[in-house]
Amino acid sequence: MVPIMADNDCRATLIEVATPLFAEKGFNGVSVREIAGLAGVNVSMISYYFGGKEGLYGAVLNEQFAVLQRVAKIAHTATDPLKKFELYVRDTVARYRRNPYLLRFYAGELTNPTPCFATIVKPAIQEVVKTLQEFFTDGLSHHQFREGLEPTDTALALAGMINFYFLLEPATGELVDHSPERDEELIRHIMDIFANGVLK
Amino acid sequence: MVPIMADNDCRATLIEVATPLFAEKGFNGVSVREIAGLAGVNVSMISYYFGGKEGLYGAVLNEQFAVLQRVAKIAHTATDPLKKFELYVRDTVARYRRNPYLLRFYAGELTNPTPCFATIVKPAIQEVVKTLQEFFTDGLSHHQFREGLEPTDTALALAGMINFYFLLEPATGELVDHSPERDEELIRHIMDIFANGVLK
DNA sequence: GGCAATTAATCAAACGTTTGTATGAGTTAA
DNA sequence: TTAACTCATACAAACGTTTGATTAATTGCC
């Protein structure tokens, strides 16, 4: 009854193989035969373990977006509001480095939503935006940030700077050095603009 | 030989109908029968006028990305570097308002590229980034911006703020007012952060 | 402890649909 | 009469899912 370790091999392999395929070609761009073939198992295993192609996609997305829950915990690891924003940027970079497919699902669901968007993606995004928004109101009450800025707009502005940078990588690969060695400089740069702006 | 005006009706209708379908479901999420059915013409018309489904998609994308060529012309309509950046943000907002599907193709091709990415999308994006980059080096030589900021990184940061705002609309619709009435405030807000930062 | 009964896991094969494209006939206007 | 246009229809291939058989492991009972 209790499955031994090897029993989960098929299920785990399917998720592992399906992740890069779904990320790079989208839900409709991959066939169940392509996934099963690359995983070295029979097509029927997808229906057996996940109830169908959509079920497998949902399992992949659940795994991918689970890491976003860590953003809310930043509030407990830092006190300085600006430092919290920097931790968010730093975590985001590290997240995309550790998981190269997350941003594809992120942007893919925003542009061509599947049923998973409402259940998985949208709640995860709203959580992050709300958290960043709280960072700013926190900084406002500490008189660290100047008045007149909308907390949500400001949160989206910072999130946009770092996320768009990675989203544009396929198009700007020759214009900008996207290697991890430059990450520290990128973080410092974005935080510098966010904190001080470009004017003298 | 020369087609009369009515002859283009079929071809034009196909592009018109296919645009929102491709934008919302992606290339693989739409069938030629769905397009032809909604256009009220026969399926074979797609192969007849565009050589196939991919040809129709390419025609749609060409039309969508043609508007991006206007960004380079900003340099001639303003002298102040910061004003050029503001014009870019303003034009971008107006572009997305006038054409609600552009951003979907934009992000869709970045995440799940088709053969059109290399020929249409990537060159268009690189043009915009290079133009913004020149705006910044221009401002640097005029001693308007402070030293130590990378032109390309700075260009991507501003582009990220405005583009990501619209990209996230499906997820943040309840958190932020995305109505056109607030556009002016949004532009002012983003330019304010970009120019001065959030610190006191 | 050993043997039948049961359950879970996996497979090859086939299912009915839908896919994109091609064909050939019919229509219209030059 | 010719050329451009549009149609209904057919086509082979690919799609996601289901089926029934086969194997291996687990359980219940003596």
mmCIF file of C-alpha atoms in Angstrom, chain A residues 88-162:
data_model
loop_
_atom_site.group_PDB
_atom_site.id
_atom_site.type_symbol
_atom_site.label_atom_id
_atom_site.label_comp_id
_atom_site.label_asym_id
_atom_site.label_seq_id
_atom_site.Cartn_x
_atom_site.Cartn_y
_atom_site.Cartn_z
ATOM 1 C CA TYR A 88 13.228 41.600 -2.144
ATOM 2 C CA VAL A 89 15.357 42.498 -5.160
ATOM 3 C CA ARG A 90 18.156 40.243 -3.941
ATOM 4 C CA ASP A 91 15.760 37.342 -3.333
ATOM 5 C CA THR A 92 14.152 37.825 -6.727
ATOM 6 C CA VAL A 93 17.484 37.622 -8.519
ATOM 7 C CA ALA A 94 18.468 34.543 -6.511
ATOM 8 C CA ARG A 95 15.056 32.995 -7.228
ATOM 9 C CA TYR A 96 15.437 33.398 -10.978
ATOM 10 C CA ARG A 97 18.983 32.058 -10.861
ATOM 11 C CA ARG A 98 17.953 29.009 -8.872
ATOM 12 C CA ASN A 99 14.867 28.436 -10.982
ATOM 13 C CA PRO A 100 15.304 29.535 -14.595
ATOM 14 C CA TYR A 101 11.742 28.592 -15.554
ATOM 15 C CA LEU A 102 9.744 30.531 -12.969
ATOM 16 C CA LEU A 103 9.637 33.784 -14.940
ATOM 17 C CA ARG A 104 8.381 31.990 -18.040
ATOM 18 C CA PHE A 105 5.403 30.587 -16.174
ATOM 19 C CA TYR A 106 4.950 33.945 -14.468
ATOM 20 C CA ALA A 107 4.765 35.922 -17.726
ATOM 21 C CA GLY A 108 3.153 33.104 -19.690
ATOM 22 C CA GLU A 109 0.185 32.918 -17.333
ATOM 23 C CA LEU A 110 -0.191 36.701 -17.360
ATOM 24 C CA THR A 111 -0.395 36.830 -21.147
ATOM 25 C CA ASN A 112 -2.126 33.523 -21.939
ATOM 26 C CA PRO A 113 -3.870 32.484 -18.724
ATOM 27 C CA THR A 114 -4.906 28.892 -18.113
ATOM 28 C CA PRO A 115 -7.363 27.845 -15.379
ATOM 29 C CA CYS A 116 -4.328 27.812 -13.064
ATOM 30 C CA PHE A 117 -4.008 31.587 -13.240
ATOM 31 C CA ALA A 118 -6.933 32.278 -10.932
ATOM 32 C CA THR A 119 -6.047 29.544 -8.427
ATOM 33 C CA ILE A 120 -2.250 29.685 -8.282
ATOM 34 C CA VAL A 121 -0.649 32.615 -10.098
ATOM 35 C CA LYS A 122 -2.918 35.536 -9.266
ATOM 36 C CA PRO A 123 -3.002 34.918 -5.495
ATOM 37 C CA ALA A 124 0.781 34.514 -5.417
ATOM 38 C CA ILE A 125 1.349 37.786 -7.267
ATOM 39 C CA GLN A 126 -1.134 39.705 -5.130
ATOM 40 C CA GLU A 127 0.622 38.481 -2.004
ATOM 41 C CA VAL A 128 3.954 39.823 -3.226
ATOM 42 C CA VAL A 129 2.516 43.196 -4.261
ATOM 43 C CA LYS A 130 0.746 43.598 -0.931
ATOM 44 C CA THR A 131 3.925 42.779 0.947
ATOM 45 C CA LEU A 132 5.979 45.321 -1.006
ATOM 46 C CA GLN A 133 3.217 47.860 -0.497
ATOM 47 C CA GLU A 134 3.470 47.336 3.271
ATOM 48 C CA PHE A 135 7.216 47.847 3.122
ATOM 49 C CA PHE A 136 6.594 51.292 1.683
ATOM 50 C CA THR A 137 3.859 52.374 4.089
ATOM 51 C CA ASP A 138 6.160 51.174 6.840
ATOM 52 C CA GLY A 139 8.932 53.400 5.500
ATOM 53 C CA LEU A 140 6.490 56.301 5.220
ATOM 54 C CA SER A 141 5.513 56.078 8.868
ATOM 55 C CA HIS A 142 9.204 56.012 9.761
ATOM 56 C CA HIS A 143 9.617 59.245 7.763
ATOM 57 C CA GLN A 144 12.265 57.541 5.646
ATOM 58 C CA PHE A 145 10.500 58.001 2.303
ATOM 59 C CA ARG A 146 9.148 61.245 0.952
ATOM 60 C CA GLU A 147 5.418 62.012 0.837
ATOM 61 C CA GLY A 148 3.250 62.049 -2.252
ATOM 62 C CA LEU A 149 4.096 58.593 -3.600
ATOM 63 C CA GLU A 150 1.438 55.898 -3.914
ATOM 64 C CA PRO A 151 2.527 52.735 -2.038
ATOM 65 C CA THR A 152 1.153 50.321 -4.658
ATOM 66 C CA ASP A 153 2.530 52.230 -7.634
ATOM 67 C CA THR A 154 5.908 52.414 -5.943
ATOM 68 C CA ALA A 155 5.868 48.691 -5.186
ATOM 69 C CA LEU A 156 5.016 47.888 -8.813
ATOM 70 C CA ALA A 157 7.751 50.227 -10.031
ATOM 71 C CA LEU A 158 10.465 48.395 -8.109
ATOM 72 C CA ALA A 159 9.087 44.984 -9.030
ATOM 73 C CA GLY A 160 8.972 46.091 -12.649
ATOM 74 C CA MET A 161 12.600 47.140 -12.730
ATOM 75 C CA ILE A 162 13.967 43.795 -11.609
#
